[in-house]
PDB file of C-alpha atoms in Angstrom:
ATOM      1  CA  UNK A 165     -10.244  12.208  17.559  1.00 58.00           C
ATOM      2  CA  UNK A 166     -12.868  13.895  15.281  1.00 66.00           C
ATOM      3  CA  UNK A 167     -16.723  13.681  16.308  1.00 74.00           C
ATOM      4  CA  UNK A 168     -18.520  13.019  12.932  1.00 75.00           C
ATOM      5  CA  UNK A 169     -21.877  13.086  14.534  1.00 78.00           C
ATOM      6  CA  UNK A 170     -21.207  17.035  14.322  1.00 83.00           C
ATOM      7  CA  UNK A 171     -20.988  16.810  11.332  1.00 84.00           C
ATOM      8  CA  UNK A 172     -23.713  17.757   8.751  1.00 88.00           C
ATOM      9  CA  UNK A 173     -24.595  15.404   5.582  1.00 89.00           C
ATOM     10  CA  UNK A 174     -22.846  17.526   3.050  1.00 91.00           C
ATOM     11  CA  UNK A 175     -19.610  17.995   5.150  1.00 89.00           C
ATOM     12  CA  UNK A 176     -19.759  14.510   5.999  1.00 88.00           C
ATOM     13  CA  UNK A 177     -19.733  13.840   2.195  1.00 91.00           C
ATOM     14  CA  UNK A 178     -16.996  16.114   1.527  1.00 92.00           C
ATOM     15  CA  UNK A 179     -14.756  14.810   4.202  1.00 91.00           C
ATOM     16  CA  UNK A 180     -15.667  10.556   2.650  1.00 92.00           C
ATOM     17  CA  UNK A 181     -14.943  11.973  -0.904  1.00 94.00           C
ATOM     18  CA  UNK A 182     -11.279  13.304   0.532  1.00 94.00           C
ATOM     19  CA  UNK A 183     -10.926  10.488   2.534  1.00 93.00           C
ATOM     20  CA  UNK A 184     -11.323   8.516  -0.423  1.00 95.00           C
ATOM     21  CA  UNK A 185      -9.378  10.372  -2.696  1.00 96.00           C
ATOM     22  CA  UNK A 186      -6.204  10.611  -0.115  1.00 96.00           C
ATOM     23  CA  UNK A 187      -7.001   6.651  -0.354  1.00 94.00           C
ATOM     24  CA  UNK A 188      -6.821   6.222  -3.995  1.00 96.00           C
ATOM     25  CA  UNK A 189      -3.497   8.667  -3.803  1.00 96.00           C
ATOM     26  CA  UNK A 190      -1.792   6.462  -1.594  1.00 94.00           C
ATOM     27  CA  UNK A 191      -2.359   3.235  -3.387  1.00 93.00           C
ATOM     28  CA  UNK A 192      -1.505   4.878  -6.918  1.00 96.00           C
ATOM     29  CA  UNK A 193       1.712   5.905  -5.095  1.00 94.00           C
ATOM     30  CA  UNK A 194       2.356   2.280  -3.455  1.00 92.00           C
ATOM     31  CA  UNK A 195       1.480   0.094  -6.842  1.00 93.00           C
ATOM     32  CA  UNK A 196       4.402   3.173  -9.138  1.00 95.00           C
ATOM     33  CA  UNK A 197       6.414   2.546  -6.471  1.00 94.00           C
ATOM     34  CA  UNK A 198       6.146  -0.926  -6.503  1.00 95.00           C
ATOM     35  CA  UNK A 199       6.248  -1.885 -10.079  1.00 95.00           C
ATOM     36  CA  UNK A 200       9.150   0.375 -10.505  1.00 96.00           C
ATOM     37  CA  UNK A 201      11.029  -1.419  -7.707  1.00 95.00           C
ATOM     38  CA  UNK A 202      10.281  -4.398  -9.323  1.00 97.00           C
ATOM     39  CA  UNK A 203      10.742  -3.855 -13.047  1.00 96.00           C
ATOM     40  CA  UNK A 204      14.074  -2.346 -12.342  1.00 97.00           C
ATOM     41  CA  UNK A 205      15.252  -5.458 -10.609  1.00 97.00           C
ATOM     42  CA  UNK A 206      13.652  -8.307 -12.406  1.00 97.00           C
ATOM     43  CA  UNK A 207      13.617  -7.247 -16.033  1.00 96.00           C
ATOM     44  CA  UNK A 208      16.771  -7.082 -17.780  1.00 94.00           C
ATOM     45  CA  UNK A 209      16.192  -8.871 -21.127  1.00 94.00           C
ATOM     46  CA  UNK A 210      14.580  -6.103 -23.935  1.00 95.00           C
ATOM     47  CA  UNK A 211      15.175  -7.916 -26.848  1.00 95.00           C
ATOM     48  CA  UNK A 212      11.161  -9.795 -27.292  1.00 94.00           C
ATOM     49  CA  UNK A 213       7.693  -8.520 -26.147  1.00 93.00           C
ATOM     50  CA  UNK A 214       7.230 -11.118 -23.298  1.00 95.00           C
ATOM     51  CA  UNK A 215       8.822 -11.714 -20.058  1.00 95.00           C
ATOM     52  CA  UNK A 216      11.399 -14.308 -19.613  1.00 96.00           C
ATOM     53  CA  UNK A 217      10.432 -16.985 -17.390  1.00 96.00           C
ATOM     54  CA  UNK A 218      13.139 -16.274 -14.732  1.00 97.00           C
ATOM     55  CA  UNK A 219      11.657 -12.332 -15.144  1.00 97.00           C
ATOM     56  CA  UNK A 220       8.468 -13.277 -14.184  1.00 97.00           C
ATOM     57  CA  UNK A 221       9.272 -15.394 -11.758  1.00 97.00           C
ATOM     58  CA  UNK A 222      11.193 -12.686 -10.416  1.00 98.00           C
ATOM     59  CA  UNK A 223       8.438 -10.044 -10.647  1.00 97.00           C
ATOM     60  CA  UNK A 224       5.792 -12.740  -8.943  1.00 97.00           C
ATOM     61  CA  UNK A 225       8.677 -13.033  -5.887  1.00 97.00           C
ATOM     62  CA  UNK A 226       9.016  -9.315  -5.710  1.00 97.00           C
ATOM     63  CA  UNK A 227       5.611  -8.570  -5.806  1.00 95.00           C
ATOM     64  CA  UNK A 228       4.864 -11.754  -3.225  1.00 96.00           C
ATOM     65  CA  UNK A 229       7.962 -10.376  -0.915  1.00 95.00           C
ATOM     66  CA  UNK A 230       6.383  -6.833  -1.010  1.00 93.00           C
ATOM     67  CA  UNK A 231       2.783  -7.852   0.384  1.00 92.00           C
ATOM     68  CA  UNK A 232       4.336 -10.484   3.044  1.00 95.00           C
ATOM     69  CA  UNK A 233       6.822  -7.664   4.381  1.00 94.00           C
ATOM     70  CA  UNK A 234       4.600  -4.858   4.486  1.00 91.00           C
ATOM     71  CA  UNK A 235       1.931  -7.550   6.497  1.00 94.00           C
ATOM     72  CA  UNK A 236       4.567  -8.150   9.066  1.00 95.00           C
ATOM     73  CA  UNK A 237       5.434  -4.143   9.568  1.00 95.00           C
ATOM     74  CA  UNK A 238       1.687  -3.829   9.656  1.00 93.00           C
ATOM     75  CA  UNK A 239       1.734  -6.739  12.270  1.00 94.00           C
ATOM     76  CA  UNK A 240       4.662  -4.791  14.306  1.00 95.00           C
ATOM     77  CA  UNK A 241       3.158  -1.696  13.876  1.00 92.00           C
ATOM     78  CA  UNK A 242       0.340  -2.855  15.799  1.00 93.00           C
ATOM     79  CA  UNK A 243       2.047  -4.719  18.418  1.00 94.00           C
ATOM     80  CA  UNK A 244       4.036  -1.555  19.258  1.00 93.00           C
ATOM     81  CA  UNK A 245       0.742   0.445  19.184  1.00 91.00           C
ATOM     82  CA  UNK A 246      -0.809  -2.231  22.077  1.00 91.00           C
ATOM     83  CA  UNK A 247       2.597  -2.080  23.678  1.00 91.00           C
ATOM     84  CA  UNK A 248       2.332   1.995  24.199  1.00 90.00           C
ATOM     85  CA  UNK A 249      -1.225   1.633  25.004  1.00 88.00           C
ATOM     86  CA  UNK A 250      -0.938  -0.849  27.932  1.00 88.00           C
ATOM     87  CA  UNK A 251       2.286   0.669  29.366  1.00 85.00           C
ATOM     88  CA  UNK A 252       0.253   4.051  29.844  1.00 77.00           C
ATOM     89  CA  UNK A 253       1.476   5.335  26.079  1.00 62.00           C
ATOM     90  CA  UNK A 254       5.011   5.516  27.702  1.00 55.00           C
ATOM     91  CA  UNK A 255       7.693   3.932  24.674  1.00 52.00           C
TER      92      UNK A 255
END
């Protein structure tokens, strides 16, 4: 674990504009990779300028099926994490 409180105002500013940045990376990445996913299977209709109903329907499902599953990992995630920590970090 890092100890901020060594750190001085202008390296603590340069390591929350980084932190940020590496942020902002990561959820650029997520929302490509999930609109991709999801245009790719949803939309297969190109001949009008609007979705189709059962395309957006679609798109709101895949969308709606990517935030519940990556909640539950989360949820896992951390249940594993207590798990290691109570046995003595022994998996």
């Amino acid at each position: 674990a890092m100890d901020f409180s060594k750190l001085n105002d202008k390296e603590r500013q340069q390591f929350e504009e980084t932190a940020m940045r590496v942020q902002m990376q990561a959820f650029i990445a997520t929302y490509n990779s999930l609109t991709t996913r999801c245009f790719n299977s949803c939309v297969n209709d190109f001949t009008g300028r609007e979705l189709l109903r059962k395309e957006d329907t679609c798109v709101k499902n895949c969308v709606d099926k990517y935030f519940v599953s990556t909640q539950r990992i989360g949820q896992r995630f951390a249940e594993q994490q207590q798990l290691m920590a109570e046995s003595g970090g022994a998996a």
